[in-house]
Short mmCIF file of C-alpha atoms and ligand atoms in Angstrom, two decimals:
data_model
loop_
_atom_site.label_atom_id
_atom_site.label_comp_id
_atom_site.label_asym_id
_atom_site.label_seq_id
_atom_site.Cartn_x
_atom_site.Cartn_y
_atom_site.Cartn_z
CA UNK A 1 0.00 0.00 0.00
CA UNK A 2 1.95 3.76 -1.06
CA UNK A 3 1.90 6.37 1.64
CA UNK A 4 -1.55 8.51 1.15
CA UNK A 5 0.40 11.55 1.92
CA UNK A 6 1.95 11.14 -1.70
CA UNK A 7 -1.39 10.66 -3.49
CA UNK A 8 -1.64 13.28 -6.34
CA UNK A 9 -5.39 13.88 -4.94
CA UNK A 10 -4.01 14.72 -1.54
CA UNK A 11 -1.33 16.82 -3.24
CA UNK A 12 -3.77 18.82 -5.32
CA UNK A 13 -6.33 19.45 -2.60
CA UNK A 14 -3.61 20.90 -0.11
CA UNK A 15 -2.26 23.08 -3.34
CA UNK A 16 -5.75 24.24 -4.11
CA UNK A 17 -6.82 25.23 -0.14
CA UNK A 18 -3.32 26.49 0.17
CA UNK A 19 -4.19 28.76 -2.67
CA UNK A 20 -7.33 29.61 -1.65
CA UNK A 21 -5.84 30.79 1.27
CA UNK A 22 -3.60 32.87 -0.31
CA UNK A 23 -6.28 34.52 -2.51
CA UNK A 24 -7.90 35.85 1.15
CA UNK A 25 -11.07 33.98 -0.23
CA UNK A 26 -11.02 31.30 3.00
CA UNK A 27 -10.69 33.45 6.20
CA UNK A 28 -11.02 31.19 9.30
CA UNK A 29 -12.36 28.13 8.67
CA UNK A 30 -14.57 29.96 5.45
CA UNK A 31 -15.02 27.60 2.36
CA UNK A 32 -15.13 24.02 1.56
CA UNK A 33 -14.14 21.48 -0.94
CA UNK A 34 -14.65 17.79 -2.18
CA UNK A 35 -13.55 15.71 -4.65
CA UNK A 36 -15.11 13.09 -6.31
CA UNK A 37 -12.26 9.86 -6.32
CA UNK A 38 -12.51 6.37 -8.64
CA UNK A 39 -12.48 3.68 -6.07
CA UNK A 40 -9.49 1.88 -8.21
CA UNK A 41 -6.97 4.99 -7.18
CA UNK A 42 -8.24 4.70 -3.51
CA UNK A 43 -7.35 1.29 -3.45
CA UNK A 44 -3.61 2.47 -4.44
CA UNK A 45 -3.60 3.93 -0.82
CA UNK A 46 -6.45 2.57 1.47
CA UNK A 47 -8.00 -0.67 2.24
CA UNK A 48 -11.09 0.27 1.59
CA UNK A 49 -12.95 -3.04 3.94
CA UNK A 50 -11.54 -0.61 6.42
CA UNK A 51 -13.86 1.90 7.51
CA UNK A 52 -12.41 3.73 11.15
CA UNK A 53 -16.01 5.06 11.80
CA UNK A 54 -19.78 5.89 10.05
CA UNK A 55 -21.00 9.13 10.41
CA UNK A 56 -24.69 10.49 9.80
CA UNK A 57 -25.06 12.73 6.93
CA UNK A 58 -28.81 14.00 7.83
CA UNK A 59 -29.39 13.60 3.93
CA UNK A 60 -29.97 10.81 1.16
CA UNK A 61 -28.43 10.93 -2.09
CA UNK A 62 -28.97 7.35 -3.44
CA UNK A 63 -27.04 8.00 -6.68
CA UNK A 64 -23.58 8.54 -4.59
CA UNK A 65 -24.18 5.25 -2.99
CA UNK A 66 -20.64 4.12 -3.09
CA UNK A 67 -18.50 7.08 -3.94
CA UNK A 68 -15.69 8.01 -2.86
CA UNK A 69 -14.73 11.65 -1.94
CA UNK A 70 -11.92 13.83 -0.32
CA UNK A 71 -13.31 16.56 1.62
CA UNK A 72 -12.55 19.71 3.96
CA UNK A 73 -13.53 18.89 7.59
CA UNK A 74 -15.85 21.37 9.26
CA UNK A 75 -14.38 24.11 11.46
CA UNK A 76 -10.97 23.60 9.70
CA UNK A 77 -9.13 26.49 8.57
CA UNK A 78 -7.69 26.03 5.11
CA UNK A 79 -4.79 28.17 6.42
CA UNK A 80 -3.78 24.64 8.03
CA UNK A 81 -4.61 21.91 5.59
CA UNK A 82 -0.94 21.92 4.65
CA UNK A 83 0.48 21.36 7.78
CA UNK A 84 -1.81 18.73 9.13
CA UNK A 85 -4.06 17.04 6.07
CA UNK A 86 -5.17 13.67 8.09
CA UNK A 87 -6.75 16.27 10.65
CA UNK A 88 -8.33 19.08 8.08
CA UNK A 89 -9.29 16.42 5.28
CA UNK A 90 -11.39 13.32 5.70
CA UNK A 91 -11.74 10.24 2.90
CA UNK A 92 -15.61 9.44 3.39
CA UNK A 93 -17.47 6.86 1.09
CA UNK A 94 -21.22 7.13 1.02
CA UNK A 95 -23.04 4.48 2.11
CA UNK A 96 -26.94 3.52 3.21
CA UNK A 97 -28.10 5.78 0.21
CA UNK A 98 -25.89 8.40 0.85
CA UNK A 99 -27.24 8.62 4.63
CA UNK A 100 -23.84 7.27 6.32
CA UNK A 101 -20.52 8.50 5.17
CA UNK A 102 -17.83 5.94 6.33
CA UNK A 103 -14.98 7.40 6.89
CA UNK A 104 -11.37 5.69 5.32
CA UNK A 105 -8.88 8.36 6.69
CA UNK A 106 -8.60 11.85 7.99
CA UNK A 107 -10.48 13.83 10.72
CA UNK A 108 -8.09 12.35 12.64
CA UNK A 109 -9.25 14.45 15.75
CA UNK A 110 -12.31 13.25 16.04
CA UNK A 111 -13.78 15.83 13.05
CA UNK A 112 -16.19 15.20 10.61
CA UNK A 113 -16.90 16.84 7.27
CA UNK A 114 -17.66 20.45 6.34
CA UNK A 115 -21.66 22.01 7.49
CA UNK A 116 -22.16 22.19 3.73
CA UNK A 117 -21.84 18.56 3.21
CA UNK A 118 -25.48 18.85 1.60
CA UNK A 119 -24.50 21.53 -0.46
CA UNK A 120 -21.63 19.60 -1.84
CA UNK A 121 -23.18 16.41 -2.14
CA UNK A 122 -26.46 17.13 -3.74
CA UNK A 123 -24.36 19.42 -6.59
CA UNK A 124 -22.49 16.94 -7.14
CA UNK A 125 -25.50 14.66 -7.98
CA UNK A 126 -27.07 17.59 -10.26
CA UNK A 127 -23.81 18.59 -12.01
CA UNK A 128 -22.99 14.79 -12.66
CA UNK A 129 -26.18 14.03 -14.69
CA UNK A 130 -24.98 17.47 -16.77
CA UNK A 131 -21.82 16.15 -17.09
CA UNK A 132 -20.47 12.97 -15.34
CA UNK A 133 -16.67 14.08 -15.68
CA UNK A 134 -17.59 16.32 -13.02
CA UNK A 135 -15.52 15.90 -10.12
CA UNK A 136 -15.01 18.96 -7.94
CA UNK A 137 -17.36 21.06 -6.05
CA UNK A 138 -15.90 24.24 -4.17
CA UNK A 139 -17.19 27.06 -1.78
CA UNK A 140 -15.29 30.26 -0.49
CA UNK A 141 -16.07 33.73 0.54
CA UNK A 142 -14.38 36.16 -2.18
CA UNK A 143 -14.51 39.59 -0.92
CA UNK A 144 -15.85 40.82 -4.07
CA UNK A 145 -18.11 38.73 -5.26
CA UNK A 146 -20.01 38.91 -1.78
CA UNK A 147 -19.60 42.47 -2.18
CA UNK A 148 -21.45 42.72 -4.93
CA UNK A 149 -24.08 40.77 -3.54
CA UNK A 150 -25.02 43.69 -1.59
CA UNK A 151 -25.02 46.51 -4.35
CA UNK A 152 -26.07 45.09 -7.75
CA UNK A 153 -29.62 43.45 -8.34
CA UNK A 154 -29.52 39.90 -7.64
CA UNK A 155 -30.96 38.82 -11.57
CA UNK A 156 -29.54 36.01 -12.16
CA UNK A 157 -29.52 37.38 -15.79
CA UNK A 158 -28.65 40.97 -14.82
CA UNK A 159 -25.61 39.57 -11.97
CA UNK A 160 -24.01 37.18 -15.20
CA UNK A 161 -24.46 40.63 -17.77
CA UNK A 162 -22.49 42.55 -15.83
CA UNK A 163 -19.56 40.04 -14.86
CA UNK A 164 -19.02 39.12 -18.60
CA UNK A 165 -18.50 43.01 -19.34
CA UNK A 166 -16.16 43.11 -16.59
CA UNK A 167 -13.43 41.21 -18.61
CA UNK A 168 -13.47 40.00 -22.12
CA UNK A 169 -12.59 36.36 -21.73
CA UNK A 170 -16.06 35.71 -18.62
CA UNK A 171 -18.14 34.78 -21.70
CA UNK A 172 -16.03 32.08 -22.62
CA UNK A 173 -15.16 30.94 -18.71
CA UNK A 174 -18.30 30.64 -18.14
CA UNK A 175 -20.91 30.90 -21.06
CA UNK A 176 -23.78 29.30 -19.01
CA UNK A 177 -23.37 32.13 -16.49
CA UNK A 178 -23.82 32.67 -12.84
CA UNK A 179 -26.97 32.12 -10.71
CA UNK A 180 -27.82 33.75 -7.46
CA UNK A 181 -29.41 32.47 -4.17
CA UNK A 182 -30.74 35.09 -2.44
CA UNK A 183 -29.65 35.20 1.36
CA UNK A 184 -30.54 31.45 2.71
CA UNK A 185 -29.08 29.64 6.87
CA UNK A 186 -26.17 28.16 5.45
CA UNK A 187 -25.55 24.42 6.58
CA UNK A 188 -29.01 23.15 6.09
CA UNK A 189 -30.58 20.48 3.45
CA UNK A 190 -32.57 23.72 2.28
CA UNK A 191 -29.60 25.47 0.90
CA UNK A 192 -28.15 22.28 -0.19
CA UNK A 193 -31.06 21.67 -2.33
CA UNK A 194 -31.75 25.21 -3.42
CA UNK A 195 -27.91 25.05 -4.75
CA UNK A 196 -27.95 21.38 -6.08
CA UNK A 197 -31.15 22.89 -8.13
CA UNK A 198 -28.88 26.12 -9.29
CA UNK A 199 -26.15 23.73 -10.43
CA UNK A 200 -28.08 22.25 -13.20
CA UNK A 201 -28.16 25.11 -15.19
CA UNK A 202 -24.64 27.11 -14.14
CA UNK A 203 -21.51 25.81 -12.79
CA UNK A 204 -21.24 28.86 -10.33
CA UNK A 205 -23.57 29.85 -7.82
CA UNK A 206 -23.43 32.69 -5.62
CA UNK A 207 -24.55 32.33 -2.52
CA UNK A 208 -25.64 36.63 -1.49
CA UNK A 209 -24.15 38.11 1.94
CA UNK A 210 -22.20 35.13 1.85
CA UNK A 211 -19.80 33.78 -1.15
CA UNK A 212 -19.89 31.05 -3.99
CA UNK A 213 -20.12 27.72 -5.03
CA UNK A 214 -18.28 26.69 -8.13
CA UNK A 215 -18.13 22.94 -10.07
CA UNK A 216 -15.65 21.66 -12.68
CA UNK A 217 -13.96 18.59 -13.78
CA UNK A 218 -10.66 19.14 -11.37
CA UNK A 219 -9.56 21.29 -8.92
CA UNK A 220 -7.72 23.77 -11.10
CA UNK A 221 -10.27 24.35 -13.96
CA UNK A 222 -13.01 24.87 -10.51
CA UNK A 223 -10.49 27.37 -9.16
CA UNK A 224 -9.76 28.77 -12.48
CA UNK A 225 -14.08 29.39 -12.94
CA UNK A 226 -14.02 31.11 -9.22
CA UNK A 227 -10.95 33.08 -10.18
CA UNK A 228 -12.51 34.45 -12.69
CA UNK A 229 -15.82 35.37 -11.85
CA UNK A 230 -14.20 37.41 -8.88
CA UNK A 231 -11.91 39.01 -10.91
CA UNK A 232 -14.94 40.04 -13.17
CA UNK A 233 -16.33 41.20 -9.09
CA UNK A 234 -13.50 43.12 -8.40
CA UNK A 235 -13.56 45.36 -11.74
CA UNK A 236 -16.98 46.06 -11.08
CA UNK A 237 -16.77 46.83 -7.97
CA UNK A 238 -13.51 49.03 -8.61
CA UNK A 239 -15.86 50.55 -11.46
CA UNK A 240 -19.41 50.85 -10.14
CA UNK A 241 -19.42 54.06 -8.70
CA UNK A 242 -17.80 55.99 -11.48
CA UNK A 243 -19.29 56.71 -14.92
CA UNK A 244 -19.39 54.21 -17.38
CA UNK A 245 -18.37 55.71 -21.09
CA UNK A 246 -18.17 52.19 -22.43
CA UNK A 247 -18.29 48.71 -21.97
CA UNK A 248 -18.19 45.35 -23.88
CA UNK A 249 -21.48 45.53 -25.87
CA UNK A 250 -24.01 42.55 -26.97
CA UNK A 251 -22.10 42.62 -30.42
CA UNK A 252 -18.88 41.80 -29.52
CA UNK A 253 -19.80 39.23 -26.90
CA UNK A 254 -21.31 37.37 -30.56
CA UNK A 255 -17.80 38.36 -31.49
CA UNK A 256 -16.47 36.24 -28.65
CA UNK A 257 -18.93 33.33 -29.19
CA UNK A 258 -18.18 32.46 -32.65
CA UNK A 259 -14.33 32.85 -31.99
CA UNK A 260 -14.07 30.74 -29.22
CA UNK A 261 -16.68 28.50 -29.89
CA UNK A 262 -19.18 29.09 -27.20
CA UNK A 263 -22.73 29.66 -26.75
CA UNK A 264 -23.52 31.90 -24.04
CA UNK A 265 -26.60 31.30 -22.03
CA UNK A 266 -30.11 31.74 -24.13
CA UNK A 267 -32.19 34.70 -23.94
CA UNK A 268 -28.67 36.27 -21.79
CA UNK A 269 -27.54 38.35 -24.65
CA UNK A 270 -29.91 40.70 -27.28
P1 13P B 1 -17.24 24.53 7.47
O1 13P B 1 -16.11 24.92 8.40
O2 13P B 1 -18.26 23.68 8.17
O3 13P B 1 -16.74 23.94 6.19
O4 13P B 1 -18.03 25.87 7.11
C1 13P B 1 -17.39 26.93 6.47
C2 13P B 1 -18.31 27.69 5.59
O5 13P B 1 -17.86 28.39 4.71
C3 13P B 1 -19.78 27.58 5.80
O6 13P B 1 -20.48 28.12 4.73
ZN1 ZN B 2 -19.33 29.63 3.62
#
């Protein structure tokens, strides 16, 4: 059996919360991530018959039965993942219909994982039947993305308009566009639905007065889609109080479309 501590999936997740970090989008123990694994490369490093301990999710999601996922423990600070990831991260596969995670390694003190375990669970069940290469599903508080949450109209279509004028290349990041949740209790099977139902359409999800949820094949393309769209924040926010004498119009975002091969959300542009 190879160390777990050299798994590239352990690798990768401390990189990407390390990151995070970095970006000042994870203060305290803000955000969360988890990964969707293939049993055959958690067999490389775990024997899997081994489960140290079940733990109640409060939720069933019968179509994970048996999946495998690396995820941020609750209360963690991502600030730490990199110095101690058997205490921050946990190894859980769903079991009972999704209503017991067992858990193969990690939480090591005792944790479990993140309050948004819903959240994370039931997009990952939406954005799979969109796309089953789907394997990440991320939240974190960028400062201005939330900011915006509290000064533009929450529209979904109006919120997506203006981040794809913020920067020319948001259109093709993400064509399908943003969608809003208006101000929900966080940690609840409520939210968790109300975002599993967002994900169907969008791969982002903002969550308002609070932060995002993003989904994507791997970690880096899932950061690269949050990146992004708070880059597009920060512009507008740098931008919103001054005025505007231009801005990317309709016409060039067709521009955009036909060069890059994307189709931006229907009925989004005129
Ligand atoms: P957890 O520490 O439970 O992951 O919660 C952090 C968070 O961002 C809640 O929305
Ligand atoms: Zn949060």
């Amino acid at each position: 059996m190879k160390d777990i501590l050299t798994a590239p999936f352990i690798l990768e997740m401390i990189r990407t919360a390390t990151n995070m970090y970095d970006h000042g989008w994870d203060e305290r123990n803000g955000g969360n991530i988890s990964l969707l694994l293939d049993e055959a490369e958690v067999k490389e490093y775990l024997d899997t018959d081994h489960a140290i301990r079940a733990i109640p999710t409060g939720f069933s999601a019968p179509e994970l039965d048996g999946k495998y996922f690396l995820v941020t423990g609750t209360g963690k600070y991502f600030k730490n993942v990199q110095y101690a990831p058997e205490v921050n991260l946990g190894l859980v596969r769903l079991a009972d219909g999704g209503e017991t995670a067992e858990l193969l390694w990690g939480y090591t003190d005792g944790g479990k994982f993140t309050s948004e375990f819903p959240a994370h669970m039931m997009s990952h069940v939406a954005r799979l039947k969109v796309d089953p290469n789907n394997r990440v599903v991320m939240h974190c508080h960028p400062a201005n993305l939330l900011a915006m949450t509290y000064v533009h109209d929450l529209d979904e279509r109006a919120f997506t308009r203006t981040l794809w004028q913020m920067c020319t290349e948001c259109i093709v990041v993400f064509p399908d566009g943003v969608n809003v949740l208006p101000w929900m209790l966080c940690g609840t099977n409520e939210i968790g639905e109300a975002t599993a139902k967002k994900m169907e359409t969008a791969r982002l999800v903002v969550w308002a007065q609070h932060g995002i949820y993003g989904a994507g094949k791997d970690l880096d393309e899932t950061f690269g889609l949050i990146e992004t769209a708070e880059k597009a924040a920060e512009i507008y926010m740098k931008i919103a109080h001054l005025p505007l004498k231009q801005t990317i119009t309709d016409e060039q975002m067709h521009q955009l479309e036909a060069h890059f091969g994307v189709k931006a959300r229907e009925g989004y542009l005129a």
